[in-house]
PDB file of C-alpha atoms in Angstrom:
ATOM      1  CA  MET R   5      69.874  93.079 120.689  1.00 56.00           C
ATOM      2  CA  GLY R   6      72.181  91.067 122.901  1.00 54.00           C
ATOM      3  CA  SER R   7      74.552  88.259 122.060  1.00 63.00           C
ATOM      4  CA  GLU R   8      71.691  85.766 121.657  1.00 71.00           C
ATOM      5  CA  HIS R   9      70.431  87.708 118.613  1.00 70.00           C
ATOM      6  CA  TRP R  10      73.782  88.240 116.918  1.00 73.00           C
ATOM      7  CA  GLN R  11      72.485  86.900 113.589  1.00 77.00           C
ATOM      8  CA  SER R  12      69.833  89.613 113.392  1.00 80.00           C
ATOM      9  CA  ALA R  13      72.209  92.339 114.558  1.00 76.00           C
ATOM     10  CA  SER R  14      74.977  91.300 112.151  1.00 75.00           C
ATOM     11  CA  TYR R  15      72.996  90.411 109.031  1.00 84.00           C
ATOM     12  CA  ILE R  16      69.251  91.102 109.010  1.00 90.00           C
ATOM     13  CA  VAL R  17      69.259  94.678 110.349  1.00 90.00           C
ATOM     14  CA  PRO R  18      72.157  95.901 108.131  1.00 89.00           C
ATOM     15  CA  ALA R  19      70.540  94.228 105.111  1.00 92.00           C
ATOM     16  CA  CYS R  20      67.230  95.982 105.794  1.00 94.00           C
ATOM     17  CA  VAL R  21      68.971  99.343 106.171  1.00 95.00           C
ATOM     18  CA  ALA R  22      70.833  98.785 102.879  1.00 94.00           C
ATOM     19  CA  VAL R  23      67.585  97.903 101.063  1.00 96.00           C
ATOM     20  CA  ILE R  24      65.856 101.019 102.421  1.00 97.00           C
ATOM     21  CA  PHE R  25      68.662 103.306 101.250  1.00 93.00           C
ATOM     22  CA  ALA R  26      68.816 101.534  97.875  1.00 92.00           C
ATOM     23  CA  LEU R  27      65.099 102.238  97.392  1.00 94.00           C
ATOM     24  CA  ILE R  28      65.622 105.884  98.374  1.00 94.00           C
ATOM     25  CA  VAL R  29      68.415 106.233  95.793  1.00 88.00           C
ATOM     26  CA  LEU R  30      66.257 104.468  93.192  1.00 87.00           C
ATOM     27  CA  VAL R  31      63.384 106.899  93.759  1.00 87.00           C
ATOM     28  CA  LEU R  32      65.367 110.108  94.220  1.00 85.00           C
ATOM     29  CA  GLY R  33      68.313 109.372  91.932  1.00 78.00           C
ATOM     30  CA  LYS R  34      68.764 111.584  88.911  1.00 70.00           C
ATOM     31  CA  GLY R  35      69.340 110.641  85.300  1.00 68.00           C
ATOM     32  CA  SER R  36      72.146 111.635  82.968  1.00 64.00           C
ATOM     33  CA  PRO R  37      73.412 115.245  83.017  1.00 66.00           C
ATOM     34  CA  ARG R  38      71.601 115.984  79.748  1.00 69.00           C
ATOM     35  CA  GLU R  39      68.290 114.690  81.158  1.00 70.00           C
ATOM     36  CA  GLU R  40      68.664 117.101  84.072  1.00 72.00           C
ATOM     37  CA  GLY R  41      69.258 120.103  81.821  1.00 75.00           C
ATOM     38  CA  LEU R  42      73.041 120.105  82.229  1.00 74.00           C
ATOM     39  CA  PRO R  43      75.667 120.027  79.459  1.00 73.00           C
ATOM     40  CA  SER R  44      76.766 116.624  78.193  1.00 65.00           C
ATOM     41  CA  LEU R  45      80.011 115.094  79.438  1.00 58.00           C
ATOM     42  CA  GLU R  46      81.625 115.861  76.080  1.00 60.00           C
ATOM     43  CA  GLN R  47      80.845 119.551  76.552  1.00 64.00           C
ATOM     44  CA  MET R  48      82.033 119.599  80.161  1.00 63.00           C
ATOM     45  CA  MET R  49      85.211 117.612  79.364  1.00 59.00           C
ATOM     46  CA  PRO R  50      86.286 118.521  75.805  1.00 58.00           C
ATOM     47  CA  GLU R  51      89.802 117.245  76.448  1.00 52.00           C
ATOM     48  CA  GLU R  52      88.477 113.670  76.632  1.00 52.00           C
ATOM     49  CA  LYS R  53      86.903 114.021  73.210  1.00 54.00           C
ATOM     50  CA  VAL R  54      90.185 115.342  71.851  1.00 50.00           C
ATOM     51  CA  ILE R  55      92.269 112.511  73.271  1.00 50.00           C
ATOM     52  CA  LEU R  56      89.914 109.946  71.784  1.00 50.00           C
ATOM     53  CA  LYS R  57      90.265 111.507  68.355  1.00 50.00           C
ATOM     54  CA  THR R  58      94.050 111.400  68.555  1.00 45.00           C
ATOM     55  CA  LYS R  59      94.025 107.660  69.210  1.00 48.00           C
ATOM     56  CA  ASN R  60      92.507 106.900  65.791  1.00 40.00           C
ATOM     57  CA  THR R  61      89.973 104.437  67.164  1.00 45.00           C
ATOM     58  CA  ALA R  62      88.714 102.006  64.565  1.00 38.00           C
ATOM     59  CA  LYS R  63      85.103 102.374  65.669  1.00 44.00           C
ATOM     60  CA  ALA R  64      83.101 105.129  67.247  1.00 44.00           C
ATOM     61  CA  PRO R  65      82.277 104.179  70.860  1.00 63.00           C
ATOM     62  CA  GLU R  66      78.528 104.226  70.171  1.00 64.00           C
ATOM     63  CA  ASN R  67      78.995 101.445  67.625  1.00 73.00           C
ATOM     64  CA  MET R  68      80.912  99.203  70.020  1.00 76.00           C
ATOM     65  CA  SER R  69      79.345  96.544  72.217  1.00 79.00           C
ATOM     66  CA  ALA R  70      79.899  96.543  75.965  1.00 80.00           C
ATOM     67  CA  TRP R  71      82.336  93.649  75.580  1.00 85.00           C
ATOM     68  CA  GLN R  72      84.329  95.491  72.904  1.00 85.00           C
ATOM     69  CA  ILE R  73      84.503  98.592  75.096  1.00 84.00           C
ATOM     70  CA  PHE R  74      85.651  96.454  78.034  1.00 88.00           C
ATOM     71  CA  CYS R  75      88.369  94.745  75.989  1.00 89.00           C
ATOM     72  CA  THR R  76      89.584  97.893  74.201  1.00 87.00           C
ATOM     73  CA  TYR R  77      89.500 100.516  76.932  1.00 89.00           C
ATOM     74  CA  VAL R  78      89.855  98.440  80.115  1.00 92.00           C
ATOM     75  CA  LEU R  79      91.590  95.088  79.592  1.00 92.00           C
ATOM     76  CA  ARG R  80      94.220  96.659  77.325  1.00 92.00           C
ATOM     77  CA  ASN R  81      94.640  99.683  79.569  1.00 93.00           C
ATOM     78  CA  LYS R  82      97.602  99.263  81.913  1.00 93.00           C
ATOM     79  CA  ASN R  83      96.341 102.093  84.111  1.00 93.00           C
ATOM     80  CA  ALA R  84      93.055 100.268  84.705  1.00 94.00           C
ATOM     81  CA  TRP R  85      95.061  97.274  85.929  1.00 96.00           C
ATOM     82  CA  TYR R  86      97.276  99.422  88.140  1.00 95.00           C
ATOM     83  CA  ILE R  87      94.307 101.033  89.882  1.00 94.00           C
ATOM     84  CA  SER R  88      92.585  97.651  90.232  1.00 95.00           C
ATOM     85  CA  LEU R  89      95.681  96.253  91.947  1.00 96.00           C
ATOM     86  CA  VAL R  90      95.748  99.290  94.238  1.00 95.00           C
ATOM     87  CA  ASP R  91      92.251  98.308  95.317  1.00 94.00           C
ATOM     88  CA  VAL R  92      93.224  94.646  95.718  1.00 96.00           C
ATOM     89  CA  PHE R  93      95.867  95.453  98.318  1.00 96.00           C
ATOM     90  CA  VAL R  94      93.743  98.116 100.025  1.00 95.00           C
ATOM     91  CA  TYR R  95      90.995  95.532 100.451  1.00 94.00           C
ATOM     92  CA  MET R  96      93.538  92.998 101.636  1.00 95.00           C
ATOM     93  CA  VAL R  97      94.629  95.278 104.492  1.00 93.00           C
ATOM     94  CA  ARG R  98      91.106  96.484 105.222  1.00 91.00           C
ATOM     95  CA  PHE R  99      89.537  93.031 105.392  1.00 92.00           C
ATOM     96  CA  GLY R 100      92.512  91.665 107.276  1.00 92.00           C
ATOM     97  CA  MET R 101      91.920  94.261 109.979  1.00 88.00           C
ATOM     98  CA  ILE R 102      88.120  93.985 110.006  1.00 86.00           C
ATOM     99  CA  SER R 103      88.070  90.180 110.054  1.00 88.00           C
ATOM    100  CA  TRP R 104      90.877  89.529 112.515  1.00 88.00           C
ATOM    101  CA  LEU R 105      91.003  92.625 114.730  1.00 81.00           C
ATOM    102  CA  PRO R 106      88.378  91.323 117.217  1.00 83.00           C
ATOM    103  CA  ILE R 107      89.986  87.884 117.511  1.00 89.00           C
ATOM    104  CA  TYR R 108      93.475  89.332 117.873  1.00 88.00           C
ATOM    105  CA  LEU R 109      92.450  91.752 120.609  1.00 86.00           C
ATOM    106  CA  LEU R 110      90.552  89.076 122.537  1.00 88.00           C
ATOM    107  CA  THR R 111      93.049  86.217 122.282  1.00 89.00           C
ATOM    108  CA  VAL R 112      96.437  87.960 122.114  1.00 88.00           C
ATOM    109  CA  LYS R 113      95.954  91.331 123.787  1.00 85.00           C
ATOM    110  CA  HIS R 114      93.453  89.803 126.261  1.00 85.00           C
ATOM    111  CA  PHE R 115      91.064  92.711 125.946  1.00 84.00           C
ATOM    112  CA  SER R 116      87.548  92.324 127.274  1.00 85.00           C
ATOM    113  CA  LYS R 117      84.666  92.257 124.796  1.00 82.00           C
ATOM    114  CA  GLU R 118      83.794  95.820 125.777  1.00 83.00           C
ATOM    115  CA  GLN R 119      87.357  97.046 125.201  1.00 82.00           C
ATOM    116  CA  MET R 120      87.548  95.211 121.889  1.00 82.00           C
ATOM    117  CA  SER R 121      84.227  96.740 120.819  1.00 81.00           C
ATOM    118  CA  VAL R 122      85.528 100.243 121.548  1.00 82.00           C
ATOM    119  CA  ALA R 123      88.660  99.698 119.437  1.00 79.00           C
ATOM    120  CA  PHE R 124      86.595  98.212 116.607  1.00 77.00           C
ATOM    121  CA  LEU R 125      84.097 101.083 116.828  1.00 81.00           C
ATOM    122  CA  PHE R 126      86.848 103.672 116.410  1.00 80.00           C
ATOM    123  CA  PHE R 127      88.335 101.694 113.514  1.00 79.00           C
ATOM    124  CA  GLU R 128      85.068 101.905 111.569  1.00 76.00           C
ATOM    125  CA  TRP R 129      83.790 105.365 112.472  1.00 79.00           C
ATOM    126  CA  ALA R 130      87.124 107.138 112.048  1.00 77.00           C
ATOM    127  CA  ALA R 131      86.754 106.621 108.294  1.00 77.00           C
ATOM    128  CA  ILE R 132      83.939 109.170 107.975  1.00 79.00           C
ATOM    129  CA  PRO R 133      85.938 112.417 108.382  1.00 81.00           C
ATOM    130  CA  SER R 134      88.885 111.124 106.366  1.00 82.00           C
ATOM    131  CA  THR R 135      86.839 110.275 103.279  1.00 78.00           C
ATOM    132  CA  LEU R 136      85.122 113.659 103.442  1.00 79.00           C
ATOM    133  CA  LEU R 137      88.505 115.401 103.480  1.00 85.00           C
ATOM    134  CA  ALA R 138      90.317 113.144 101.001  1.00 84.00           C
ATOM    135  CA  GLY R 139      88.762 114.545  97.836  1.00 80.00           C
ATOM    136  CA  TRP R 140      89.226 118.144  98.936  1.00 85.00           C
ATOM    137  CA  LEU R 141      92.871 117.558  99.878  1.00 87.00           C
ATOM    138  CA  SER R 142      93.685 115.816  96.604  1.00 86.00           C
ATOM    139  CA  ASP R 143      92.083 118.677  94.670  1.00 85.00           C
ATOM    140  CA  LYS R 144      93.562 121.593  96.608  1.00 86.00           C
ATOM    141  CA  LEU R 145      96.867 120.313  97.950  1.00 87.00           C
ATOM    142  CA  PHE R 146      97.866 117.920  95.159  1.00 87.00           C
ATOM    143  CA  LYS R 147      96.255 119.783  92.227  1.00 83.00           C
ATOM    144  CA  GLY R 148      93.851 116.996  91.302  1.00 83.00           C
ATOM    145  CA  ARG R 149      96.424 114.207  91.486  1.00 88.00           C
ATOM    146  CA  ARG R 150      94.971 111.378  93.570  1.00 89.00           C
ATOM    147  CA  MET R 151      97.727 108.894  94.217  1.00 93.00           C
ATOM    148  CA  PRO R 152     100.256 110.991  96.216  1.00 93.00           C
ATOM    149  CA  LEU R 153      97.739 111.292  99.070  1.00 94.00           C
ATOM    150  CA  ALA R 154      96.963 107.577  98.782  1.00 94.00           C
ATOM    151  CA  MET R 155     100.673 106.724  99.085  1.00 96.00           C
ATOM    152  CA  ILE R 156     101.052 108.964 102.146  1.00 95.00           C
ATOM    153  CA  CYS R 157      98.062 107.290 103.793  1.00 94.00           C
ATOM    154  CA  MET R 158      99.400 103.790 103.125  1.00 96.00           C
ATOM    155  CA  ALA R 159     102.819 104.735 104.528  1.00 96.00           C
ATOM    156  CA  LEU R 160     101.159 106.016 107.713  1.00 95.00           C
ATOM    157  CA  ILE R 161      99.083 102.827 107.905  1.00 95.00           C
ATOM    158  CA  PHE R 162     102.314 100.809 107.752  1.00 96.00           C
ATOM    159  CA  VAL R 163     103.662 102.663 110.803  1.00 96.00           C
ATOM    160  CA  CYS R 164     100.376 102.452 112.720  1.00 94.00           C
ATOM    161  CA  LEU R 165     100.013  98.747 111.956  1.00 94.00           C
ATOM    162  CA  ILE R 166     103.347  98.110 113.672  1.00 94.00           C
ATOM    163  CA  GLY R 167     102.229 100.212 116.635  1.00 92.00           C
ATOM    164  CA  TYR R 168      98.909  98.375 116.824  1.00 90.00           C
ATOM    165  CA  TRP R 169     100.740  95.045 116.694  1.00 90.00           C
ATOM    166  CA  LYS R 170     103.407  95.810 119.291  1.00 89.00           C
ATOM    167  CA  SER R 171     101.567  98.036 121.782  1.00 88.00           C
ATOM    168  CA  GLU R 172     100.119  96.588 124.992  1.00 84.00           C
ATOM    169  CA  SER R 173      98.251  99.732 126.038  1.00 86.00           C
ATOM    170  CA  LEU R 174      94.485  99.789 125.501  1.00 83.00           C
ATOM    171  CA  LEU R 175      94.637 103.501 124.718  1.00 87.00           C
ATOM    172  CA  MET R 176      97.464 103.180 122.186  1.00 90.00           C
ATOM    173  CA  VAL R 177      95.946 100.130 120.485  1.00 87.00           C
ATOM    174  CA  THR R 178      92.652 102.015 120.160  1.00 86.00           C
ATOM    175  CA  ILE R 179      94.432 105.087 118.771  1.00 90.00           C
ATOM    176  CA  PHE R 180      96.417 103.050 116.239  1.00 91.00           C
ATOM    177  CA  ALA R 181      93.274 101.150 115.188  1.00 87.00           C
ATOM    178  CA  ALA R 182      91.411 104.448 114.758  1.00 87.00           C
ATOM    179  CA  ILE R 183      94.208 105.919 112.619  1.00 90.00           C
ATOM    180  CA  VAL R 184      94.305 102.818 110.420  1.00 90.00           C
ATOM    181  CA  GLY R 185      90.516 102.951 110.072  1.00 87.00           C
ATOM    182  CA  CYS R 186      90.700 106.666 109.328  1.00 88.00           C
ATOM    183  CA  LEU R 187      93.265 106.226 106.559  1.00 92.00           C
ATOM    184  CA  ILE R 188      92.448 102.865 104.953  1.00 91.00           C
ATOM    185  CA  TYR R 189      89.354 104.173 103.179  1.00 89.00           C
ATOM    186  CA  VAL R 190      91.205 107.124 101.645  1.00 92.00           C
ATOM    187  CA  PRO R 191      93.119 105.082  98.993  1.00 92.00           C
ATOM    188  CA  GLN R 192      89.930 103.145  98.269  1.00 90.00           C
ATOM    189  CA  PHE R 193      87.994 106.373  97.697  1.00 89.00           C
ATOM    190  CA  LEU R 194      90.773 107.969  95.656  1.00 91.00           C
ATOM    191  CA  ALA R 195      91.083 104.826  93.522  1.00 91.00           C
ATOM    192  CA  SER R 196      87.417 105.266  92.584  1.00 89.00           C
ATOM    193  CA  VAL R 197      88.052 108.876  91.566  1.00 88.00           C
ATOM    194  CA  GLN R 198      91.215 107.916  89.666  1.00 90.00           C
ATOM    195  CA  THR R 199      89.263 105.293  87.721  1.00 90.00           C
ATOM    196  CA  MET R 200      87.025 107.999  86.273  1.00 86.00           C
ATOM    197  CA  GLU R 201      90.106 109.908  85.122  1.00 84.00           C
ATOM    198  CA  ILE R 202      92.073 107.142  83.399  1.00 87.00           C
ATOM    199  CA  VAL R 203      89.385 105.692  81.119  1.00 87.00           C
ATOM    200  CA  PRO R 204      86.865 107.395  78.809  1.00 83.00           C
ATOM    201  CA  SER R 205      83.505 108.171  80.390  1.00 78.00           C
ATOM    202  CA  PHE R 206      81.737 105.398  78.462  1.00 81.00           C
ATOM    203  CA  ALA R 207      84.157 102.795  79.879  1.00 85.00           C
ATOM    204  CA  VAL R 208      84.035 103.861  83.536  1.00 86.00           C
ATOM    205  CA  GLY R 209      81.401 101.253  84.402  1.00 86.00           C
ATOM    206  CA  SER R 210      83.527  98.470  82.918  1.00 89.00           C
ATOM    207  CA  ALA R 211      86.649  99.683  84.746  1.00 91.00           C
ATOM    208  CA  VAL R 212      84.759  99.886  88.036  1.00 90.00           C
ATOM    209  CA  GLY R 213      83.502  96.358  87.425  1.00 91.00           C
ATOM    210  CA  LEU R 214      87.064  95.095  86.994  1.00 92.00           C
ATOM    211  CA  ARG R 215      88.108  96.870  90.198  1.00 92.00           C
ATOM    212  CA  GLY R 216      85.188  95.475  92.142  1.00 91.00           C
ATOM    213  CA  PHE R 217      85.752  91.935  90.906  1.00 93.00           C
ATOM    214  CA  MET R 218      89.448  91.929  91.735  1.00 93.00           C
ATOM    215  CA  SER R 219      88.961  93.695  95.067  1.00 92.00           C
ATOM    216  CA  TYR R 220      86.513  91.192  96.469  1.00 90.00           C
ATOM    217  CA  ILE R 221      87.715  88.010  94.781  1.00 91.00           C
ATOM    218  CA  PHE R 222      91.425  88.561  95.382  1.00 93.00           C
ATOM    219  CA  GLY R 223      91.768  91.382  97.921  1.00 92.00           C
ATOM    220  CA  ALA R 224      89.182  90.189 100.417  1.00 90.00           C
ATOM    221  CA  SER R 225      90.390  86.596 100.070  1.00 90.00           C
ATOM    222  CA  LEU R 226      93.995  87.597 100.763  1.00 89.00           C
ATOM    223  CA  GLY R 227      92.942  89.576 103.829  1.00 90.00           C
ATOM    224  CA  THR R 228      90.700  86.893 105.294  1.00 90.00           C
ATOM    225  CA  SER R 229      91.551  83.376 104.127  1.00 91.00           C
ATOM    226  CA  LEU R 230      95.271  83.783 103.439  1.00 93.00           C
ATOM    227  CA  PHE R 231      95.713  85.795 106.637  1.00 92.00           C
ATOM    228  CA  GLY R 232      94.151  82.914 108.573  1.00 91.00           C
ATOM    229  CA  VAL R 233      96.416  80.390 106.882  1.00 92.00           C
ATOM    230  CA  MET R 234      99.476  82.494 107.699  1.00 93.00           C
ATOM    231  CA  VAL R 235      98.427  82.777 111.349  1.00 92.00           C
ATOM    232  CA  ASP R 236      97.880  79.009 111.561  1.00 92.00           C
ATOM    233  CA  LYS R 237     101.228  78.208 109.963  1.00 92.00           C
ATOM    234  CA  LEU R 238     103.474  80.987 111.275  1.00 92.00           C
ATOM    235  CA  GLY R 239     101.569  82.641 114.085  1.00 92.00           C
ATOM    236  CA  TRP R 240     100.363  86.235 114.236  1.00 92.00           C
ATOM    237  CA  TYR R 241     103.766  87.396 113.009  1.00 91.00           C
ATOM    238  CA  GLY R 242     103.005  85.787 109.661  1.00 93.00           C
ATOM    239  CA  GLY R 243      99.641  87.515 109.428  1.00 92.00           C
ATOM    240  CA  PHE R 244     101.030  90.954 110.177  1.00 93.00           C
ATOM    241  CA  TYR R 245     103.951  90.488 107.794  1.00 95.00           C
ATOM    242  CA  LEU R 246     101.381  89.602 105.120  1.00 94.00           C
ATOM    243  CA  LEU R 247      99.509  92.865 105.712  1.00 94.00           C
ATOM    244  CA  MET R 248     102.741  94.863 105.723  1.00 95.00           C
ATOM    245  CA  GLY R 249     103.719  93.280 102.412  1.00 96.00           C
ATOM    246  CA  GLY R 250     100.291  94.202 101.055  1.00 95.00           C
ATOM    247  CA  ILE R 251     100.851  97.827 102.084  1.00 97.00           C
ATOM    248  CA  VAL R 252     104.193  97.922 100.249  1.00 97.00           C
ATOM    249  CA  CYS R 253     102.590  96.449  97.113  1.00 97.00           C
ATOM    250  CA  CYS R 254      99.755  98.971  97.346  1.00 96.00           C
ATOM    251  CA  ILE R 255     102.222 101.867  97.487  1.00 97.00           C
ATOM    252  CA  LEU R 256     104.040 100.441  94.447  1.00 97.00           C
ATOM    253  CA  PHE R 257     100.867 100.277  92.355  1.00 96.00           C
ATOM    254  CA  CYS R 258      99.804 103.721  93.581  1.00 95.00           C
ATOM    255  CA  TYR R 259     103.094 105.033  92.195  1.00 96.00           C
ATOM    256  CA  LEU R 260     102.622 103.230  88.867  1.00 95.00           C
ATOM    257  CA  SER R 261      99.062 104.527  88.640  1.00 94.00           C
ATOM    258  CA  HIS R 262     100.289 108.051  89.392  1.00 94.00           C
ATOM    259  CA  ARG R 263     102.860 107.830  86.592  1.00 93.00           C
ATOM    260  CA  GLY R 264     100.168 106.592  84.229  1.00 90.00           C
ATOM    261  CA  ALA R 265      97.880 109.484  85.164  1.00 88.00           C
ATOM    262  CA  LEU R 266     100.688 111.984  84.534  1.00 89.00           C
ATOM    263  CA  GLU R 267     101.299 110.412  81.130  1.00 89.00           C
ATOM    264  CA  LEU R 268      97.608 110.744  80.233  1.00 84.00           C
ATOM    265  CA  GLU R 269      97.654 114.332  81.454  1.00 83.00           C
ATOM    266  CA  ARG R 270     100.552 115.128  79.122  1.00 85.00           C
ATOM    267  CA  GLN R 271      98.761 113.435  76.220  1.00 80.00           C
ATOM    268  CA  ARG R 272      95.633 115.511  76.823  1.00 76.00           C
ATOM    269  CA  GLN R 273      97.635 118.729  76.996  1.00 78.00           C
ATOM    270  CA  ASN R 274      99.541 117.897  73.807  1.00 79.00           C
ATOM    271  CA  ALA R 275      96.301 116.983  72.041  1.00 73.00           C
ATOM    272  CA  LEU R 276      94.677 120.253  73.088  1.00 73.00           C
ATOM    273  CA  HIS R 277      97.720 122.244  71.940  1.00 73.00           C
ATOM    274  CA  HIS R 278      97.649 120.405  68.619  1.00 69.00           C
ATOM    275  CA  GLN R 279      93.952 121.148  68.169  1.00 69.00           C
ATOM    276  CA  ASP R 280      94.495 124.822  69.027  1.00 66.00           C
ATOM    277  CA  SER R 281      97.319 124.991  66.476  1.00 72.00           C
ATOM    278  CA  LEU R 282      95.093 123.494  63.778  1.00 70.00           C
ATOM    279  CA  GLN R 283      92.286 125.916  64.571  1.00 67.00           C
ATOM    280  CA  LEU R 284      94.726 128.840  64.455  1.00 68.00           C
ATOM    281  CA  ALA R 285      96.093 127.660  61.110  1.00 68.00           C
ATOM    282  CA  ASP R 286      92.571 127.328  59.691  1.00 67.00           C
ATOM    283  CA  ALA R 287      91.709 130.827  60.910  1.00 68.00           C
ATOM    284  CA  GLN R 288      94.747 132.272  59.144  1.00 64.00           C
TER     285      GLN R 288
END
């Protein structure tokens, strides 16, 4: 559309595309598994039903309001906070790169607009293959455990961020930007999957809401506004140190979330063994 129509290219066209796809999902989207002739979630995941019984909940979930579910199964759930903080720091790094990458390349690296556009293009489009592979890798290579792959990706992002910052070569800057773009969406995707595994199915929506709120209110603000303040006060060094600190914090909360998931896994296994023992005793 040209630079004179940047408002339409940046806002109106993407908004129209998003509305079209939202309408397609609304029309073609399916209902609950039971409505589509599939087993209920309780039948597909009996271990979740068992773990809920072992917690001696005061009320059955169907008798709880949305606010009670949110307070009981999300706000009081340390694992929900860990995974939300993972997302906060992922968004901090992601938005820091998206918001400031063009300005940094133009003003500091002295790239042309065309060169900057190429680097930015690779940053965004490199995410597609990585997100497609992330779920498969976490299932096959890490046996369904999500956070080890997320920690590896964040560690690689840390290295590539330094390379992107220090390199003067157009090719190397583009490669480092592409690798960061390729990897930054993996922890975000895996955090979404982990959320479904650390809270009961009826509380997933509330947990996702907490993640979304914290990601955009805190994560995006840290990566955009605070990054800008750091650059103004300390120069670009301050901005990059901020992102590197965010990566370290993200790895820390990935580790805590991983430990929490392992603890829940042990609880489910113990609960299933206990139920099997009771059934065996009743049979005898």
